[in-house]
Amino acid sequence: MIPFNKPSFVGNELTYIQDAIRFGHISGNGQYTKRCQSFFEARLNTAKCLLTTSCTDALEMCAILLDIQPGDEVIIPSYTFVSTANAFVLRGATIVFADSMVDHPNMDAAALESLITPRTRAIVVVHYAGIACDMYAIMALAARHQIFVVEDAAQGIESFHNGKALGTIGHLGAFSFHETKNIISGEGGLLIINDPRFVDRAEIIWEKGTNRASFFKGEVNKYGWVDVGSSFLPSDMTAAFLWAQLEKIDDIQQRRRHIWEFYFAGLYPLQREGLVTLPIIPDYASNNAHMFYLTVKDEATRDGLLKHLKDKGFLAVFHYLSLHASDFYKPKHDGRVLANSDRFSSTLIRLPFFLELEEDTLKQIIHEIAAFLHR
Ligand SMILES: *Cc1c(COP(=O)(O)O)cnc(C)c1O
């Protein structure tokens, strides 16, 4: 069976983990952690980056940094992973779910203004498949209403909105290095702090509510408990793994783009026949080849195609179930129908995507999709 995802070792992962162990510092904030953070601070040209144990944790830090309180409203797309919303629910926020666009799973910026109330504190955007949301519209709306913007850029590494890196446009941003993402460390994430007002407090929250980071920089002569916080730092062994991936980031991205282009070209004839809809990349967005998805006309076709591919040895998968319709949030949802999100829930398919996928395998997958849809 060709899996949907396969984590790839790209070179020096084990060497650097051994090195971290030999160096004698394997807890958080060691030499590899600092190297990775400096890498991102330079590459993203931003105030501060902090490695976290996951993107989920980075989003939880965002909710604490924005001081989200019970009753605050946060606008979040319904078509996303649970962590986008859960991080804010943990602080007591009321989630106001936004629908996707008709032709893209990203939130529909044009429909956001009607969701804003005096209690709205933040908009959390998700750049689905690494394709940017309409950030000019969203940032302008947020400025007009004096609310914060957090970018869940879990899938958005090495992608841009009008030339600006995803994760660096909102007040705060978050990447994921989960094994299903472009750059991986097993579990792992990054908090990207673009608004310098948040830097000092972020370091405290990161270090369990202590001013340990200031202590190590020699800014205070003892450290203690100064705020809320948690254990958000990854082990330096995780950072060592990540550093080996970052060293190869350009090669990884080149390979992923090749796979993406191969799928697109191979499936394009089916789009011309009206049998599938392929991803749209708006003018303002770039493509980081995070995933290859397509949509088909209805749920029965989607389920049939997934089964056909599985019977032939290829594991393709569907994606998010709308969060507003989840067991947990449905009783709390305000009842609005989010038709586009629901349609992506029932008609979207993600194809196998990992670095070792051979062209022959890609050809077979494309062939089997065509065979199923033509019969
Ligand atoms: C993967 C993902 C997350 C969670 O990332 P973790 O690092 O596994 O916590 C959150 N949001 C989106 C949109 C994701 O794709």
PDB file of C-alpha atoms in Angstrom, residues 129-131 155 159 182 253 255-261 286-292 353:
ATOM      1  CA  ALA A 129      -2.728  23.722   1.939  1.00  0.00           C
ATOM      2  CA  GLY A 130      -0.202  26.533   2.435  1.00  0.00           C
ATOM      3  CA  ILE A 131      -2.172  28.892   0.169  1.00  0.00           C
ATOM      4  CA  GLN A 155       0.801  24.241   6.626  1.00  0.00           C
ATOM      5  CA  SER A 159       4.731  30.264   1.316  1.00  0.00           C
ATOM      6  CA  ASN A 182       6.750  19.961   4.783  1.00  0.00           C
ATOM      7  CA  GLN A 253      10.718  22.280  -1.292  1.00  0.00           C
ATOM      8  CA  ARG A 255      11.075  17.984  -4.609  1.00  0.00           C
ATOM      9  CA  ARG A 256       7.618  18.761  -3.223  1.00  0.00           C
ATOM     10  CA  ARG A 257       6.955  21.326  -5.964  1.00  0.00           C
ATOM     11  CA  HIS A 258       7.895  18.750  -8.585  1.00  0.00           C
ATOM     12  CA  ILE A 259       5.388  16.238  -7.171  1.00  0.00           C
ATOM     13  CA  TRP A 260       2.688  18.914  -6.999  1.00  0.00           C
ATOM     14  CA  GLU A 261       3.247  20.040 -10.606  1.00  0.00           C
ATOM     15  CA  SER A 286       2.273  31.375  -3.691  1.00  0.00           C
ATOM     16  CA  ASN A 287       2.249  27.583  -3.547  1.00  0.00           C
ATOM     17  CA  ASN A 288       4.518  25.746  -1.058  1.00  0.00           C
ATOM     18  CA  ALA A 289       3.361  22.318  -2.284  1.00  0.00           C
ATOM     19  CA  HIS A 290       2.158  21.298   1.155  1.00  0.00           C
ATOM     20  CA  MET A 291      -0.513  18.960  -0.181  1.00  0.00           C
ATOM     21  CA  PHE A 292      -2.305  17.980  -3.339  1.00  0.00           C
ATOM     22  CA  PHE A 353       2.321  13.137  -0.853  1.00  0.00           C
TER      23      PHE A 353
END
